mmCIF file of C-alpha atoms in Angstrom:
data_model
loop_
_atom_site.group_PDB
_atom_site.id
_atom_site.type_symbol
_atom_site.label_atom_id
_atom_site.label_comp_id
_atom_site.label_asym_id
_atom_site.label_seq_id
_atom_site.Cartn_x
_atom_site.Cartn_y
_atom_site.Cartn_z
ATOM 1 C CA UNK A 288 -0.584 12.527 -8.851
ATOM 2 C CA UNK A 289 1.693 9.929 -10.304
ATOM 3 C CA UNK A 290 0.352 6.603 -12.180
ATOM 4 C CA UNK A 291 0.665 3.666 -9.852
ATOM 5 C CA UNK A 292 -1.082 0.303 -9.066
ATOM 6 C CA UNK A 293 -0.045 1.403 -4.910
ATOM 7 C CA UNK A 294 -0.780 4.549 -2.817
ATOM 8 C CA UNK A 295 2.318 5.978 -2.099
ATOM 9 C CA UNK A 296 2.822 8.191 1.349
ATOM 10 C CA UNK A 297 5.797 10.042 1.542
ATOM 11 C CA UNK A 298 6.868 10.905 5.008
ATOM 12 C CA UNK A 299 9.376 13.796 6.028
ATOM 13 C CA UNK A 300 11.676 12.351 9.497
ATOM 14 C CA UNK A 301 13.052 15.674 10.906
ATOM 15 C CA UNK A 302 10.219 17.389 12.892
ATOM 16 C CA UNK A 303 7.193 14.829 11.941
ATOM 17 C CA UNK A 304 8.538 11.032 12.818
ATOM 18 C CA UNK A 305 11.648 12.128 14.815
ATOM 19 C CA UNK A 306 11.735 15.474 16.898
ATOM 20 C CA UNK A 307 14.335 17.254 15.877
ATOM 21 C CA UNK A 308 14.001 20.336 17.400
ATOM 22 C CA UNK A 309 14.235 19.000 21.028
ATOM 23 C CA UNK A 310 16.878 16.736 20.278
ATOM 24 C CA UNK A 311 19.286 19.726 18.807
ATOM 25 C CA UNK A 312 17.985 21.930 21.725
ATOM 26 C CA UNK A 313 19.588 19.584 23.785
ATOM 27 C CA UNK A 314 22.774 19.498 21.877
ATOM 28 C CA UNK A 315 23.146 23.406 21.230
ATOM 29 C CA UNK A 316 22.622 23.524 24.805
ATOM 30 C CA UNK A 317 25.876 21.267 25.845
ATOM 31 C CA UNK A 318 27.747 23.096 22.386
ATOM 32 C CA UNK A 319 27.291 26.378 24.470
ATOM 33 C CA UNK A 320 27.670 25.501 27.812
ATOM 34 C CA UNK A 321 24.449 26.846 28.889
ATOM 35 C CA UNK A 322 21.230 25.605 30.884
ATOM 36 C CA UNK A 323 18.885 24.032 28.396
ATOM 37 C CA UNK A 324 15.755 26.124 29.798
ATOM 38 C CA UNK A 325 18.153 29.358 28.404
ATOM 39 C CA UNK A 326 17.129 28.169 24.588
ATOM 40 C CA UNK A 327 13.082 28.148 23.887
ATOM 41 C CA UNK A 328 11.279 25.330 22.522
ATOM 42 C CA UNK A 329 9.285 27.820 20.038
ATOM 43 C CA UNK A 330 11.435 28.151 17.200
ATOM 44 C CA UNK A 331 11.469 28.909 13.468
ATOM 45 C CA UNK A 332 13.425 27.517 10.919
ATOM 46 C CA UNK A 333 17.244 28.033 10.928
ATOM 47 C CA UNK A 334 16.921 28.450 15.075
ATOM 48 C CA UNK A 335 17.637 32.358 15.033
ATOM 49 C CA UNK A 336 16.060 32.151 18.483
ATOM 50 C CA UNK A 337 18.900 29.736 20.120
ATOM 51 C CA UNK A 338 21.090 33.210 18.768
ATOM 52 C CA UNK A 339 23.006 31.332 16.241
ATOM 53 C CA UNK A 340 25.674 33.061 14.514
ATOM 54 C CA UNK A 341 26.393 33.167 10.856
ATOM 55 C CA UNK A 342 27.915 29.841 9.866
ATOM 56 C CA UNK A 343 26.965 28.188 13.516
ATOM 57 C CA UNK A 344 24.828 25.998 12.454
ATOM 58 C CA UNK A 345 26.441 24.245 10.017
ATOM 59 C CA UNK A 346 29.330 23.541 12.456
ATOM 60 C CA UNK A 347 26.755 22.679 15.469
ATOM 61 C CA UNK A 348 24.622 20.160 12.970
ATOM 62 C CA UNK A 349 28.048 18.659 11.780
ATOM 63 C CA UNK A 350 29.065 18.400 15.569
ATOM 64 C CA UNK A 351 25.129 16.809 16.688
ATOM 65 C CA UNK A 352 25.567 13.890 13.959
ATOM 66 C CA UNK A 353 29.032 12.773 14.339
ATOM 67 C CA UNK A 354 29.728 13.147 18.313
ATOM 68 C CA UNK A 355 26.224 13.080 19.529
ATOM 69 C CA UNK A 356 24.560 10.692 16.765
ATOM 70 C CA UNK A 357 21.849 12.895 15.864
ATOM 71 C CA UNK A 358 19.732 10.875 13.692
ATOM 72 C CA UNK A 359 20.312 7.367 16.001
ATOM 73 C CA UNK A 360 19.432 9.320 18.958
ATOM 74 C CA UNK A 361 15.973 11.448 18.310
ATOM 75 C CA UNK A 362 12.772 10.667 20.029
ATOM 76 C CA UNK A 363 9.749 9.461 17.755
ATOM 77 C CA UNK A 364 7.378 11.826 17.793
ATOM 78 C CA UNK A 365 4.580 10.371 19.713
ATOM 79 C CA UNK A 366 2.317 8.126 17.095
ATOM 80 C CA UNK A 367 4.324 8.589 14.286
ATOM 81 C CA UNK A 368 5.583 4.692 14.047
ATOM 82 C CA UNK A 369 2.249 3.370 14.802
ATOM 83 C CA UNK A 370 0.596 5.383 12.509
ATOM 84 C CA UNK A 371 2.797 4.459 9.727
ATOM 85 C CA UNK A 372 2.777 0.868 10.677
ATOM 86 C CA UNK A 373 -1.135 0.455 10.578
ATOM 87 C CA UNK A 374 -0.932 2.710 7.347
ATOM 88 C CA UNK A 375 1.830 0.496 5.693
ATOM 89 C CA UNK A 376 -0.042 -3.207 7.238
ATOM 90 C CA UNK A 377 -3.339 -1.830 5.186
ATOM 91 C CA UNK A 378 -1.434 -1.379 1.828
ATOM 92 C CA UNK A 379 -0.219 2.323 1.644
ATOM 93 C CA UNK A 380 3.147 2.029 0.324
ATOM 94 C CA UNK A 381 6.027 4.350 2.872
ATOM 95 C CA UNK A 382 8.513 6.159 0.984
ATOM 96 C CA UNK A 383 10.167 8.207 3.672
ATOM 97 C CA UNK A 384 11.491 11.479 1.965
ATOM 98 C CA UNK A 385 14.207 13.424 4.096
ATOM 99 C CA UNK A 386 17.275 15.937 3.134
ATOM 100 C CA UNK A 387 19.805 14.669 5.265
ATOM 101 C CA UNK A 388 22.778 15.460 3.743
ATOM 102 C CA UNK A 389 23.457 18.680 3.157
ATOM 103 C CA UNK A 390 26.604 19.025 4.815
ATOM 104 C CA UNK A 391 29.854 17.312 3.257
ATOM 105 C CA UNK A 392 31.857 14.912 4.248
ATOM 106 C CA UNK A 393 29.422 12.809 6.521
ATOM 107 C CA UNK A 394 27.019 11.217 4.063
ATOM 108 C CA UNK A 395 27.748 7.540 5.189
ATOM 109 C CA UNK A 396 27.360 8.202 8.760
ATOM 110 C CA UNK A 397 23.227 10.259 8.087
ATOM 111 C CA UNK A 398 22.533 7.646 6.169
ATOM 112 C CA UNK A 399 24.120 4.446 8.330
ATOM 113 C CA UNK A 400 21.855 6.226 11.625
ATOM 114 C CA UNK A 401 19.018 7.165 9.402
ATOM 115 C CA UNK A 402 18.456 3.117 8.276
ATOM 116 C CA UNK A 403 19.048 2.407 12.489
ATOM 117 C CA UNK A 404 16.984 4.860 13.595
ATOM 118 C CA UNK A 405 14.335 3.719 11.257
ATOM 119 C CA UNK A 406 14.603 -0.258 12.362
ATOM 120 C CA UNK A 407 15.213 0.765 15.947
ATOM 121 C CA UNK A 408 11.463 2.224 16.238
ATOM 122 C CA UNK A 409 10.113 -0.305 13.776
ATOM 123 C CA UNK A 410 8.597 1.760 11.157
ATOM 124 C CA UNK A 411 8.512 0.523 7.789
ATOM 125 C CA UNK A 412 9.063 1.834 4.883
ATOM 126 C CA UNK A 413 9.823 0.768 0.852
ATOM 127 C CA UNK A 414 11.860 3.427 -0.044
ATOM 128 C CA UNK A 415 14.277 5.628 1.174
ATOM 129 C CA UNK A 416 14.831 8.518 -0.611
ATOM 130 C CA UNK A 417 17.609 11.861 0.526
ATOM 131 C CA UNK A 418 16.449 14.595 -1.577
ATOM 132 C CA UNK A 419 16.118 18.423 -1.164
ATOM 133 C CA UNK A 420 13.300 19.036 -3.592
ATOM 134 C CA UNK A 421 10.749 16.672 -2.340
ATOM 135 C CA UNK A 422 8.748 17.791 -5.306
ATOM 136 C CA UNK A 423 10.712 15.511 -7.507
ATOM 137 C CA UNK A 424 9.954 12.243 -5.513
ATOM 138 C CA UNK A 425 6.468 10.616 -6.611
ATOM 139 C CA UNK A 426 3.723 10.214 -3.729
ATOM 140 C CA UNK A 427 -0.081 10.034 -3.667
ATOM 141 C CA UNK A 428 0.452 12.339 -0.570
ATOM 142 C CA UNK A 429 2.895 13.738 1.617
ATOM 143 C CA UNK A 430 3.814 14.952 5.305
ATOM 144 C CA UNK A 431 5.880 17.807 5.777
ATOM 145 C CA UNK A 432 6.803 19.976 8.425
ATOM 146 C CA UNK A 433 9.148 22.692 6.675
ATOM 147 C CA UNK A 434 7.197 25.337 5.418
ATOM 148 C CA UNK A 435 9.155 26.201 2.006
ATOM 149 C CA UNK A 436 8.725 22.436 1.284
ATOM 150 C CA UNK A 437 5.450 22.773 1.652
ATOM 151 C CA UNK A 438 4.605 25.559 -0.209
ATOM 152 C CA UNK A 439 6.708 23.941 -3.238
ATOM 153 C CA UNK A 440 4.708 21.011 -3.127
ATOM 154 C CA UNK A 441 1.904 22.919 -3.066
ATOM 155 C CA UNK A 442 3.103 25.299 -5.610
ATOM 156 C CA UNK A 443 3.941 21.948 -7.492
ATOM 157 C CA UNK A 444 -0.352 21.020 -7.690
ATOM 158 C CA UNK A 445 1.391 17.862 -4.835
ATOM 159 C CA UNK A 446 -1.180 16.764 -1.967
ATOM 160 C CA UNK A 447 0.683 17.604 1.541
ATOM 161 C CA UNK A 448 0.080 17.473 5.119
ATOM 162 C CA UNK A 449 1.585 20.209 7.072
ATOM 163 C CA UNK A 450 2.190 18.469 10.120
ATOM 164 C CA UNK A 451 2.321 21.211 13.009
ATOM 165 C CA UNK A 452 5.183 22.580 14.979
ATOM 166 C CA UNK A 453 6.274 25.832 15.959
ATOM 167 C CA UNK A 454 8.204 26.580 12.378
ATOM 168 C CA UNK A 455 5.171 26.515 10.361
ATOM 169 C CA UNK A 456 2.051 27.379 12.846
ATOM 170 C CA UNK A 457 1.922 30.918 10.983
ATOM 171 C CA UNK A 458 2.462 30.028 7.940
ATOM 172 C CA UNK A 459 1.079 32.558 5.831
ATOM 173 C CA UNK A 460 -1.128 32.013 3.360
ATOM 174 C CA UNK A 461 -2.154 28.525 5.690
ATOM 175 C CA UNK A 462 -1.441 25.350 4.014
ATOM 176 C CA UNK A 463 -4.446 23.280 2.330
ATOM 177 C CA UNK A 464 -4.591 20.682 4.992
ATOM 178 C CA UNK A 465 -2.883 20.374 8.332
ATOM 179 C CA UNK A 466 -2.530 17.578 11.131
ATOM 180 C CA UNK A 467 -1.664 18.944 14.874
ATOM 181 C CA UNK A 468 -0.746 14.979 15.870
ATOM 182 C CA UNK A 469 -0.267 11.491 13.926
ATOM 183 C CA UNK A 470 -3.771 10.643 14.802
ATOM 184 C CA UNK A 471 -4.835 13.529 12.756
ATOM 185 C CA UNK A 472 -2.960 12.921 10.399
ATOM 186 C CA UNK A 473 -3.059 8.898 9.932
ATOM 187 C CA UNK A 474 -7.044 10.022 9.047
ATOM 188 C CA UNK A 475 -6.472 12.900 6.563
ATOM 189 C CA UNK A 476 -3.933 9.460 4.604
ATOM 190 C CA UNK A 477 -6.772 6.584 5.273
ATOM 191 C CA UNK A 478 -9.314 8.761 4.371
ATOM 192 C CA UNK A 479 -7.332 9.666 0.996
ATOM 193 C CA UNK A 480 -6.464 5.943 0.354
ATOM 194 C CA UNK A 481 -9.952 4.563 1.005
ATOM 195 C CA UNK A 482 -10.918 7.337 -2.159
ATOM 196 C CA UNK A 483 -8.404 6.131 -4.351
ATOM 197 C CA UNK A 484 -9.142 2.507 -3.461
ATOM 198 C CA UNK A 485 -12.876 3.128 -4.448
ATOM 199 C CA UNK A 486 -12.183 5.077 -8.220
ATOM 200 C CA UNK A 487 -10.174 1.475 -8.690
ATOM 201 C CA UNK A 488 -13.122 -0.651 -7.940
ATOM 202 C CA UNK A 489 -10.518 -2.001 -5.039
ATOM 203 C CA UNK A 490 -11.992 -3.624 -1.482
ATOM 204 C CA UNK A 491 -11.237 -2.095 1.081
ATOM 205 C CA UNK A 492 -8.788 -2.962 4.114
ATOM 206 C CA UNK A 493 -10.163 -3.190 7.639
ATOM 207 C CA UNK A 494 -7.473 -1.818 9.457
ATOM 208 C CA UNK A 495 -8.081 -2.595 13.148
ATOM 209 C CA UNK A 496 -10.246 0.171 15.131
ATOM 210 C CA UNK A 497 -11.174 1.456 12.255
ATOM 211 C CA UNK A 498 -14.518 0.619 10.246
ATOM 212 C CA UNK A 499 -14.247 1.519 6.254
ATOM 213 C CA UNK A 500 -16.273 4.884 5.780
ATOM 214 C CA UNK A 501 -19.633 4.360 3.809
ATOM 215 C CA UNK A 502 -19.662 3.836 -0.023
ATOM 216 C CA UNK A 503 -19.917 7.603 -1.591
ATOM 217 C CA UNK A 504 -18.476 9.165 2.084
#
């Protein structure tokens, strides 16, 4: 844990605040020409399920962000903003933490409908950071839905949520905490914070609907 006067919570986008996976279903359904019920919802990382071929999904990533605007046009997960909002409007400090640009060429346009994206849905956030290894951005705590990330925070002695989907459910051996939903997870962060607020000697916050758990809890 880094040395800080806030609680930092660094939040993945892809696959926990915006859902990725359905969105590029829906593209790699109009790239092929097929029916979208042809491609399952249940896939793993690198979509070997949609049949990709080698070098396809470079091209049909490069082809989602600029001609179907990708990262403008995802749907929030459902909770994720209002989680983060109540999180950020009791003091946790949002440093969203997402590799975006790992293809060439289109850096301005990730980041130009990442910072959208983000205002469009209202979820706040101090920093904004694109890197690959999350391991070398400072948080209290993080959410993550890719499971080498994970496993090299872990691996890195980090504190991260696995936040479920259908790339990671078997993850094997099972991450050290896990949230199925952003209710789940919003308590697995407040519960955290509260902790850290209390080894400072720091009141604290009475976030609406939610009562402060009992001194020692």
């Amino acid at each position: 844990m880094h040395e800080s006067d806030e609680f930092v919570l660094g939040v993945d986008l892809d696959g926990v605040c915006a859902d990725f996976y359905a969105k590029m279903r829906e593209v790699f359904a109009d790239w092929r020409g097929v029916d979208i019920g042809e491609l399952s919802a249940e896939v793993t990382y690198g979509l070997p399920e949609w049949g990709t071929l080698p070098g396809e999904y470079d091209r049909v990533h490069r082809f989602a962000v600029t001609q179907r605007d990708l990262f403008l046009s995802m749907t929030p997960i459902v909770g994720s903003a209002q989680s983060i909002r109540r999180l950020g409007t009791e003091g946790v400090r949002i440093r969203i933490i997402t590799h975006r640009l790992f293809i060439r060429h289109f850096h301005q346009t990730a980041v130009a409908q990442t910072v959208k994206w983000l205002d469009q849905h209202a979820v706040p956030y101090w920093d904004l950071c694109f890197m690959r290894d999350k391991s070398l951005v400072d948080a209290d705590i993080y959410i993550e839905d890719t499971e080498s990330n994970i496993q090299s925070l872990e691996a890195a002695n980090k504190t991260v949520i696995a936040y479920t989907n259908s790339t990671n459910r078997r993850m094997n051996p099972p991450p050290l905490l896990r949230a199925n939903n952003w209710s789940e997870a919003e308590d697995i962060v407040r519960s955290r914070y509260y902790a850290w607020r209390q080894e400072r000697n720091m009141a604290l916050p009475l976030a609406p609907g939610h009562e402060p758990p009992e001194s020692g809890a």
